[in-house]
Amino acid sequence: MRFEELSVWRRAARLSADIYRHFAQCRDFGFRDQITRSGLSIPSNIAEGYERASDKEKAVFLNYAKGSSGELRTQIYIGIEIGYISPEVGRRWKREAQDISKMLHALISAMRT
């Protein structure tokens, strides 16, 4: 299966694009860079894993993607707290990042069995 066929990759790429659009005009370059990079890391690591030869290598990159999902959720919480992200948008993004994390967990578990 190609990574482009994975719903988890498509959802992660869409979330990353939403975050990029949201922060396009943000003047806080440190925060903008951090949140966009963690969001971009999720679909990028999924893609890199699916280009690897073995399930063991693939699982390593899916774990990186899962970790980036946690990092992204943390930054969303902080973004809401400091007023960079509306609570409504933040809740949607956190829910999507959590769903992506669950999907990654299921993929990783399936590879181990």
mmCIF file of N, CA, C and O in Angstrom, residues 3-94:
data_model
loop_
_atom_site.group_PDB
_atom_site.id
_atom_site.type_symbol
_atom_site.label_atom_id
_atom_site.label_comp_id
_atom_site.label_asym_id
_atom_site.label_seq_id
_atom_site.Cartn_x
_atom_site.Cartn_y
_atom_site.Cartn_z
ATOM 1 N N PHE A 3 1.571 5.246 0.807
ATOM 2 C CA PHE A 3 1.149 6.112 1.907
ATOM 3 C C PHE A 3 0.009 7.039 1.503
ATOM 4 O O PHE A 3 -0.852 7.370 2.318
ATOM 5 N N GLU A 4 -0.049 7.425 0.222
ATOM 6 C CA GLU A 4 -1.118 8.322 -0.230
ATOM 7 C C GLU A 4 -2.501 7.685 -0.120
ATOM 8 O O GLU A 4 -3.507 8.388 -0.113
ATOM 9 N N GLU A 5 -2.546 6.377 -0.022
ATOM 10 C CA GLU A 5 -3.820 5.661 0.102
ATOM 11 C C GLU A 5 -4.307 5.563 1.545
ATOM 12 O O GLU A 5 -5.451 5.166 1.774
ATOM 13 N N LEU A 6 -3.457 5.911 2.498
ATOM 14 C CA LEU A 6 -3.814 5.793 3.915
ATOM 15 C C LEU A 6 -4.671 6.971 4.360
ATOM 16 O O LEU A 6 -4.280 8.131 4.188
ATOM 17 N N SER A 7 -5.801 6.675 4.969
ATOM 18 C CA SER A 7 -6.645 7.770 5.465
ATOM 19 C C SER A 7 -5.940 8.554 6.566
ATOM 20 O O SER A 7 -6.118 9.767 6.667
ATOM 21 N N VAL A 8 -5.107 7.887 7.359
ATOM 22 C CA VAL A 8 -4.387 8.597 8.422
ATOM 23 C C VAL A 8 -3.416 9.607 7.823
ATOM 24 O O VAL A 8 -3.271 10.723 8.332
ATOM 25 N N TRP A 9 -2.769 9.263 6.725
ATOM 26 C CA TRP A 9 -1.856 10.211 6.080
ATOM 27 C C TRP A 9 -2.643 11.381 5.499
ATOM 28 O O TRP A 9 -2.245 12.548 5.661
ATOM 29 N N ARG A 10 -3.761 11.093 4.828
ATOM 30 C CA ARG A 10 -4.569 12.165 4.226
ATOM 31 C C ARG A 10 -5.078 13.126 5.299
ATOM 32 O O ARG A 10 -5.039 14.347 5.126
ATOM 33 N N ARG A 11 -5.551 12.576 6.421
ATOM 34 C CA ARG A 11 -6.050 13.428 7.503
ATOM 35 C C ARG A 11 -4.930 14.262 8.116
ATOM 36 O O ARG A 11 -5.116 15.447 8.404
ATOM 37 N N ALA A 12 -3.762 13.645 8.299
ATOM 38 C CA ALA A 12 -2.629 14.369 8.872
ATOM 39 C C ALA A 12 -2.153 15.476 7.928
ATOM 40 O O ALA A 12 -1.818 16.588 8.374
ATOM 41 N N ALA A 13 -2.118 15.197 6.644
ATOM 42 C CA ALA A 13 -1.705 16.213 5.670
ATOM 43 C C ALA A 13 -2.702 17.372 5.646
ATOM 44 O O ALA A 13 -2.307 18.546 5.569
ATOM 45 N N ARG A 14 -3.986 17.057 5.719
ATOM 46 C CA ARG A 14 -5.021 18.099 5.731
ATOM 47 C C ARG A 14 -4.901 18.966 6.989
ATOM 48 O O ARG A 14 -4.986 20.196 6.923
ATOM 49 N N LEU A 15 -4.666 18.324 8.147
ATOM 50 C CA LEU A 15 -4.498 19.069 9.397
ATOM 51 C C LEU A 15 -3.275 19.982 9.308
ATOM 52 O O LEU A 15 -3.332 21.150 9.696
ATOM 53 N N SER A 16 -2.185 19.465 8.776
ATOM 54 C CA SER A 16 -0.973 20.271 8.616
ATOM 55 C C SER A 16 -1.238 21.486 7.731
ATOM 56 O O SER A 16 -0.819 22.606 8.063
ATOM 57 N N ALA A 17 -1.933 21.295 6.636
ATOM 58 C CA ALA A 17 -2.252 22.406 5.736
ATOM 59 C C ALA A 17 -3.141 23.437 6.429
ATOM 60 O O ALA A 17 -2.927 24.651 6.273
ATOM 61 N N ASP A 18 -4.111 22.971 7.227
ATOM 62 C CA ASP A 18 -4.977 23.898 7.982
ATOM 63 C C ASP A 18 -4.149 24.757 8.932
ATOM 64 O O ASP A 18 -4.371 25.967 9.051
ATOM 65 N N ILE A 19 -3.201 24.124 9.609
ATOM 66 C CA ILE A 19 -2.363 24.851 10.564
ATOM 67 C C ILE A 19 -1.492 25.867 9.836
ATOM 68 O O ILE A 19 -1.361 27.019 10.279
ATOM 69 N N TYR A 20 -0.914 25.467 8.713
ATOM 70 C CA TYR A 20 -0.106 26.406 7.923
ATOM 71 C C TYR A 20 -0.922 27.612 7.504
ATOM 72 O O TYR A 20 -0.466 28.753 7.611
ATOM 73 N N ARG A 21 -2.136 27.380 6.996
ATOM 74 C CA ARG A 21 -2.977 28.494 6.568
ATOM 75 C C ARG A 21 -3.317 29.408 7.740
ATOM 76 O O ARG A 21 -3.287 30.636 7.614
ATOM 77 N N HIS A 22 -3.650 28.800 8.876
ATOM 78 C CA HIS A 22 -4.038 29.577 10.063
ATOM 79 C C HIS A 22 -2.920 30.504 10.519
ATOM 80 O O HIS A 22 -3.179 31.642 10.917
ATOM 81 N N PHE A 23 -1.687 30.019 10.484
ATOM 82 C CA PHE A 23 -0.561 30.782 11.015
ATOM 83 C C PHE A 23 0.242 31.533 9.952
ATOM 84 O O PHE A 23 1.302 32.080 10.260
ATOM 85 N N ALA A 24 -0.267 31.598 8.741
ATOM 86 C CA ALA A 24 0.471 32.238 7.645
ATOM 87 C C ALA A 24 0.867 33.686 7.964
ATOM 88 O O ALA A 24 1.955 34.123 7.590
ATOM 89 N N GLN A 25 0.025 34.410 8.657
ATOM 90 C CA GLN A 25 0.296 35.818 8.955
ATOM 91 C C GLN A 25 0.778 36.051 10.386
ATOM 92 O O GLN A 25 0.938 37.204 10.794
ATOM 93 N N CYS A 26 1.009 34.992 11.136
ATOM 94 C CA CYS A 26 1.431 35.119 12.533
ATOM 95 C C CYS A 26 2.835 35.706 12.606
ATOM 96 O O CYS A 26 3.755 35.228 11.942
ATOM 97 N N ARG A 27 3.007 36.737 13.414
ATOM 98 C CA ARG A 27 4.304 37.412 13.534
ATOM 99 C C ARG A 27 5.182 36.780 14.619
ATOM 100 O O ARG A 27 6.349 37.146 14.741
ATOM 101 N N ASP A 28 4.630 35.876 15.399
ATOM 102 C CA ASP A 28 5.429 35.160 16.410
ATOM 103 C C ASP A 28 6.092 33.988 15.694
ATOM 104 O O ASP A 28 5.574 32.872 15.654
ATOM 105 N N PHE A 29 7.247 34.255 15.119
ATOM 106 C CA PHE A 29 7.899 33.280 14.249
ATOM 107 C C PHE A 29 8.298 32.013 14.991
ATOM 108 O O PHE A 29 8.249 30.927 14.429
ATOM 109 N N GLY A 30 8.679 32.139 16.268
ATOM 110 C CA GLY A 30 9.060 30.962 17.048
ATOM 111 C C GLY A 30 7.895 30.007 17.220
ATOM 112 O O GLY A 30 8.018 28.806 16.952
ATOM 113 N N PHE A 31 6.752 30.526 17.651
ATOM 114 C CA PHE A 31 5.576 29.678 17.845
ATOM 115 C C PHE A 31 5.083 29.139 16.507
ATOM 116 O O PHE A 31 4.787 27.950 16.380
ATOM 117 N N ARG A 32 5.001 30.008 15.520
ATOM 118 C CA ARG A 32 4.522 29.592 14.196
ATOM 119 C C ARG A 32 5.386 28.463 13.640
ATOM 120 O O ARG A 32 4.873 27.457 13.144
ATOM 121 N N ASP A 33 6.711 28.614 13.757
ATOM 122 C CA ASP A 33 7.619 27.600 13.232
ATOM 123 C C ASP A 33 7.444 26.272 13.977
ATOM 124 O O ASP A 33 7.381 25.211 13.362
ATOM 125 N N GLN A 34 7.324 26.344 15.281
ATOM 126 C CA GLN A 34 7.219 25.121 16.082
ATOM 127 C C GLN A 34 5.929 24.353 15.792
ATOM 128 O O GLN A 34 5.951 23.147 15.589
ATOM 129 N N ILE A 35 4.807 25.047 15.773
ATOM 130 C CA ILE A 35 3.532 24.353 15.575
ATOM 131 C C ILE A 35 3.392 23.848 14.137
ATOM 132 O O ILE A 35 2.865 22.761 13.907
ATOM 133 N N THR A 36 3.888 24.612 13.169
ATOM 134 C CA THR A 36 3.786 24.128 11.785
ATOM 135 C C THR A 36 4.731 22.952 11.556
ATOM 136 O O THR A 36 4.392 22.023 10.831
ATOM 137 N N ARG A 37 5.900 22.967 12.186
ATOM 138 C CA ARG A 37 6.824 21.845 12.013
ATOM 139 C C ARG A 37 6.303 20.573 12.661
ATOM 140 O O ARG A 37 6.439 19.491 12.094
ATOM 141 N N SER A 38 5.704 20.682 13.847
ATOM 142 C CA SER A 38 5.179 19.454 14.467
ATOM 143 C C SER A 38 4.005 18.925 13.662
ATOM 144 O O SER A 38 3.865 17.708 13.483
ATOM 145 N N GLY A 39 3.162 19.815 13.135
ATOM 146 C CA GLY A 39 2.059 19.371 12.289
ATOM 147 C C GLY A 39 2.548 18.720 11.002
ATOM 148 O O GLY A 39 2.021 17.693 10.572
ATOM 149 N N LEU A 40 3.570 19.287 10.398
ATOM 150 C CA LEU A 40 4.134 18.753 9.160
ATOM 151 C C LEU A 40 4.850 17.421 9.396
ATOM 152 O O LEU A 40 4.887 16.555 8.523
ATOM 153 N N SER A 41 5.384 17.260 10.581
ATOM 154 C CA SER A 41 6.133 16.046 10.911
ATOM 155 C C SER A 41 5.243 14.796 10.890
ATOM 156 O O SER A 41 5.722 13.705 10.565
ATOM 157 N N ILE A 42 3.981 14.943 11.205
ATOM 158 C CA ILE A 42 3.095 13.769 11.276
ATOM 159 C C ILE A 42 2.951 13.104 9.902
ATOM 160 O O ILE A 42 3.341 11.939 9.747
ATOM 161 N N PRO A 43 2.434 13.783 8.880
ATOM 162 C CA PRO A 43 2.309 13.100 7.585
ATOM 163 C C PRO A 43 3.665 12.776 6.957
ATOM 164 O O PRO A 43 3.797 11.770 6.243
ATOM 165 N N SER A 44 4.666 13.592 7.241
ATOM 166 C CA SER A 44 5.995 13.338 6.673
ATOM 167 C C SER A 44 6.586 12.036 7.198
ATOM 168 O O SER A 44 7.168 11.247 6.433
ATOM 169 N N ASN A 45 6.452 11.791 8.492
ATOM 170 C CA ASN A 45 6.972 10.545 9.061
ATOM 171 C C ASN A 45 6.160 9.336 8.631
ATOM 172 O O ASN A 45 6.721 8.254 8.441
ATOM 173 N N ILE A 46 4.860 9.511 8.456
ATOM 174 C CA ILE A 46 4.049 8.407 7.921
ATOM 175 C C ILE A 46 4.564 8.046 6.528
ATOM 176 O O ILE A 46 4.788 6.868 6.217
ATOM 177 N N ALA A 47 4.757 9.053 5.692
ATOM 178 C CA ALA A 47 5.241 8.819 4.331
ATOM 179 C C ALA A 47 6.617 8.167 4.347
ATOM 180 O O ALA A 47 6.853 7.187 3.624
ATOM 181 N N GLU A 48 7.511 8.676 5.177
ATOM 182 C CA GLU A 48 8.856 8.101 5.226
ATOM 183 C C GLU A 48 8.813 6.651 5.683
ATOM 184 O O GLU A 48 9.505 5.792 5.129
ATOM 185 N N GLY A 49 7.991 6.359 6.666
ATOM 186 C CA GLY A 49 7.868 4.978 7.131
ATOM 187 C C GLY A 49 7.367 4.037 6.060
ATOM 188 O O GLY A 49 7.872 2.922 5.905
ATOM 189 N N TYR A 50 6.395 4.504 5.304
ATOM 190 C CA TYR A 50 5.818 3.640 4.262
ATOM 191 C C TYR A 50 6.742 3.468 3.062
ATOM 192 O O TYR A 50 6.502 2.593 2.242
ATOM 193 N N GLU A 51 7.788 4.243 2.985
ATOM 194 C CA GLU A 51 8.783 4.066 1.938
ATOM 195 C C GLU A 51 9.918 3.144 2.389
ATOM 196 O O GLU A 51 10.803 2.830 1.600
ATOM 197 N N ARG A 52 9.894 2.716 3.641
ATOM 198 C CA ARG A 52 10.929 1.818 4.168
ATOM 199 C C ARG A 52 10.617 0.375 3.804
ATOM 200 O O ARG A 52 9.478 0.011 3.506
ATOM 201 N N ALA A 53 11.657 -0.461 3.881
ATOM 202 C CA ALA A 53 11.539 -1.848 3.411
ATOM 203 C C ALA A 53 10.839 -2.781 4.399
ATOM 204 O O ALA A 53 10.092 -3.662 3.990
ATOM 205 N N SER A 54 11.058 -2.586 5.686
ATOM 206 C CA SER A 54 10.535 -3.557 6.652
ATOM 207 C C SER A 54 9.464 -2.940 7.539
ATOM 208 O O SER A 54 9.408 -1.726 7.736
ATOM 209 N N ASP A 55 8.627 -3.812 8.109
ATOM 210 C CA ASP A 55 7.607 -3.353 9.058
ATOM 211 C C ASP A 55 8.248 -2.751 10.298
ATOM 212 O O ASP A 55 7.705 -1.822 10.891
ATOM 213 N N LYS A 56 9.401 -3.285 10.696
ATOM 214 C CA LYS A 56 10.095 -2.750 11.871
ATOM 215 C C LYS A 56 10.491 -1.292 11.633
ATOM 216 O O LYS A 56 10.266 -0.427 12.487
ATOM 217 N N GLU A 57 11.078 -1.007 10.469
ATOM 218 C CA GLU A 57 11.441 0.374 10.128
ATOM 219 C C GLU A 57 10.197 1.250 10.005
ATOM 220 O O GLU A 57 10.173 2.395 10.468
ATOM 221 N N LYS A 58 9.175 0.711 9.382
ATOM 222 C CA LYS A 58 7.927 1.450 9.205
ATOM 223 C C LYS A 58 7.349 1.848 10.564
ATOM 224 O O LYS A 58 6.938 2.991 10.773
ATOM 225 N N ALA A 59 7.358 0.903 11.509
ATOM 226 C CA ALA A 59 6.815 1.167 12.844
ATOM 227 C C ALA A 59 7.590 2.269 13.566
ATOM 228 O O ALA A 59 6.996 3.071 14.298
ATOM 229 N N VAL A 60 8.901 2.326 13.362
ATOM 230 C CA VAL A 60 9.707 3.379 13.990
ATOM 231 C C VAL A 60 9.205 4.756 13.545
ATOM 232 O O VAL A 60 8.991 5.654 14.368
ATOM 233 N N PHE A 61 8.979 4.927 12.248
ATOM 234 C CA PHE A 61 8.537 6.222 11.740
ATOM 235 C C PHE A 61 7.085 6.528 12.116
ATOM 236 O O PHE A 61 6.737 7.689 12.338
ATOM 237 N N LEU A 62 6.263 5.500 12.201
ATOM 238 C CA LEU A 62 4.890 5.731 12.668
ATOM 239 C C LEU A 62 4.897 6.161 14.130
ATOM 240 O O LEU A 62 4.082 6.997 14.544
ATOM 241 N N ASN A 63 5.828 5.632 14.923
ATOM 242 C CA ASN A 63 5.976 6.077 16.311
ATOM 243 C C ASN A 63 6.441 7.531 16.372
ATOM 244 O O ASN A 63 5.991 8.289 17.235
ATOM 245 N N TYR A 64 7.346 7.916 15.475
ATOM 246 C CA TYR A 64 7.749 9.329 15.414
ATOM 247 C C TYR A 64 6.533 10.207 15.110
ATOM 248 O O TYR A 64 6.353 11.268 15.715
ATOM 249 N N ALA A 65 5.718 9.772 14.163
ATOM 250 C CA ALA A 65 4.515 10.534 13.802
ATOM 251 C C ALA A 65 3.570 10.640 14.993
ATOM 252 O O ALA A 65 3.013 11.708 15.248
ATOM 253 N N LYS A 66 3.420 9.549 15.726
ATOM 254 C CA LYS A 66 2.551 9.547 16.905
ATOM 255 C C LYS A 66 3.085 10.518 17.961
ATOM 256 O O LYS A 66 2.328 11.258 18.591
ATOM 257 N N GLY A 67 4.397 10.535 18.140
ATOM 258 C CA GLY A 67 5.007 11.486 19.074
ATOM 259 C C GLY A 67 4.772 12.921 18.647
ATOM 260 O O GLY A 67 4.489 13.794 19.488
ATOM 261 N N SER A 68 4.868 13.173 17.363
ATOM 262 C CA SER A 68 4.620 14.523 16.855
ATOM 263 C C SER A 68 3.169 14.936 17.069
ATOM 264 O O SER A 68 2.876 16.112 17.265
ATOM 265 N N SER A 69 2.269 13.972 17.060
ATOM 266 C CA SER A 69 0.861 14.273 17.329
ATOM 267 C C SER A 69 0.695 14.779 18.764
ATOM 268 O O SER A 69 -0.055 15.729 19.010
ATOM 269 N N GLY A 70 1.392 14.158 19.697
ATOM 270 C CA GLY A 70 1.357 14.634 21.080
ATOM 271 C C GLY A 70 1.970 16.012 21.218
ATOM 272 O O GLY A 70 1.466 16.877 21.948
ATOM 273 N N GLU A 71 3.077 16.237 20.512
ATOM 274 C CA GLU A 71 3.715 17.547 20.522
ATOM 275 C C GLU A 71 2.760 18.603 19.962
ATOM 276 O O GLU A 71 2.608 19.690 20.535
ATOM 277 N N LEU A 72 2.094 18.276 18.873
ATOM 278 C CA LEU A 72 1.152 19.208 18.270
ATOM 279 C C LEU A 72 0.006 19.527 19.224
ATOM 280 O O LEU A 72 -0.375 20.700 19.373
ATOM 281 N N ARG A 73 -0.540 18.516 19.872
ATOM 282 C CA ARG A 73 -1.640 18.776 20.817
ATOM 283 C C ARG A 73 -1.193 19.716 21.932
ATOM 284 O O ARG A 73 -1.943 20.612 22.331
ATOM 285 N N THR A 74 0.026 19.534 22.420
ATOM 286 C CA THR A 74 0.556 20.422 23.455
ATOM 287 C C THR A 74 0.603 21.862 22.948
ATOM 288 O O THR A 74 0.201 22.797 23.652
ATOM 289 N N GLN A 75 1.080 22.050 21.742
ATOM 290 C CA GLN A 75 1.182 23.393 21.181
ATOM 291 C C GLN A 75 -0.196 23.994 20.930
ATOM 292 O O GLN A 75 -0.380 25.212 21.061
ATOM 293 N N ILE A 76 -1.158 23.165 20.597
ATOM 294 C CA ILE A 76 -2.533 23.664 20.426
ATOM 295 C C ILE A 76 -3.075 24.156 21.761
ATOM 296 O O ILE A 76 -3.667 25.242 21.839
ATOM 297 N N TYR A 77 -2.873 23.380 22.831
ATOM 298 C CA TYR A 77 -3.313 23.826 24.165
ATOM 299 C C TYR A 77 -2.708 25.187 24.496
ATOM 300 O O TYR A 77 -3.401 26.094 24.961
ATOM 301 N N ILE A 78 -1.414 25.321 24.260
ATOM 302 C CA ILE A 78 -0.729 26.579 24.563
ATOM 303 C C ILE A 78 -1.237 27.693 23.653
ATOM 304 O O ILE A 78 -1.484 28.819 24.116
ATOM 305 N N GLY A 79 -1.434 27.385 22.370
ATOM 306 C CA GLY A 79 -1.951 28.378 21.433
ATOM 307 C C GLY A 79 -3.319 28.904 21.846
ATOM 308 O O GLY A 79 -3.599 30.098 21.698
ATOM 309 N N ILE A 80 -4.163 28.038 22.372
ATOM 310 C CA ILE A 80 -5.473 28.476 22.872
ATOM 311 C C ILE A 80 -5.270 29.383 24.084
ATOM 312 O O ILE A 80 -5.874 30.456 24.180
ATOM 313 N N GLU A 81 -4.418 28.950 24.990
ATOM 314 C CA GLU A 81 -4.182 29.689 26.242
ATOM 315 C C GLU A 81 -3.658 31.109 25.979
ATOM 316 O O GLU A 81 -4.036 32.043 26.683
ATOM 317 N N ILE A 82 -2.817 31.256 24.970
ATOM 318 C CA ILE A 82 -2.238 32.582 24.705
ATOM 319 C C ILE A 82 -3.022 33.380 23.661
ATOM 320 O O ILE A 82 -2.620 34.481 23.294
ATOM 321 N N GLY A 83 -4.127 32.815 23.192
ATOM 322 C CA GLY A 83 -5.010 33.554 22.302
ATOM 323 C C GLY A 83 -4.658 33.487 20.823
ATOM 324 O O GLY A 83 -5.226 34.236 20.025
ATOM 325 N N TYR A 84 -3.762 32.597 20.425
ATOM 326 C CA TYR A 84 -3.409 32.452 19.014
ATOM 327 C C TYR A 84 -4.388 31.555 18.263
ATOM 328 O O TYR A 84 -4.472 31.619 17.045
ATOM 329 N N ILE A 85 -5.086 30.707 19.012
ATOM 330 C CA ILE A 85 -6.023 29.758 18.413
ATOM 331 C C ILE A 85 -7.342 29.892 19.162
ATOM 332 O O ILE A 85 -7.361 29.856 20.399
ATOM 333 N N SER A 86 -8.439 30.031 18.424
ATOM 334 C CA SER A 86 -9.742 30.113 19.090
ATOM 335 C C SER A 86 -10.058 28.761 19.730
ATOM 336 O O SER A 86 -9.621 27.712 19.225
ATOM 337 N N PRO A 87 -10.806 28.769 20.836
ATOM 338 C CA PRO A 87 -11.159 27.493 21.476
ATOM 339 C C PRO A 87 -11.862 26.524 20.520
ATOM 340 O O PRO A 87 -11.609 25.319 20.563
ATOM 341 N N GLU A 88 -12.715 27.040 19.642
ATOM 342 C CA GLU A 88 -13.439 26.177 18.700
ATOM 343 C C GLU A 88 -12.474 25.484 17.733
ATOM 344 O O GLU A 88 -12.532 24.271 17.530
ATOM 345 N N VAL A 89 -11.587 26.258 17.127
ATOM 346 C CA VAL A 89 -10.600 25.690 16.207
ATOM 347 C C VAL A 89 -9.672 24.747 16.969
ATOM 348 O O VAL A 89 -9.357 23.648 16.501
ATOM 349 N N GLY A 90 -9.247 25.153 18.138
ATOM 350 C CA GLY A 90 -8.362 24.320 18.949
ATOM 351 C C GLY A 90 -8.976 22.974 19.286
ATOM 352 O O GLY A 90 -8.298 21.942 19.205
ATOM 353 N N ARG A 91 -10.240 22.979 19.675
ATOM 354 C CA ARG A 91 -10.922 21.705 19.982
ATOM 355 C C ARG A 91 -10.964 20.806 18.755
ATOM 356 O O ARG A 91 -10.729 19.597 18.847
ATOM 357 N N ARG A 92 -11.243 21.393 17.611
ATOM 358 C CA ARG A 92 -11.294 20.603 16.361
ATOM 359 C C ARG A 92 -9.927 20.018 16.039
ATOM 360 O O ARG A 92 -9.806 18.832 15.719
ATOM 361 N N TRP A 93 -8.892 20.837 16.140
ATOM 362 C CA TRP A 93 -7.537 20.366 15.854
ATOM 363 C C TRP A 93 -7.076 19.310 16.859
ATOM 364 O O TRP A 93 -6.461 18.318 16.485
ATOM 365 N N LYS A 94 -7.374 19.528 18.142
ATOM 366 C CA LYS A 94 -6.975 18.540 19.164
ATOM 367 C C LYS A 94 -7.675 17.213 18.920
ATOM 368 O O LYS A 94 -7.052 16.152 19.024
#
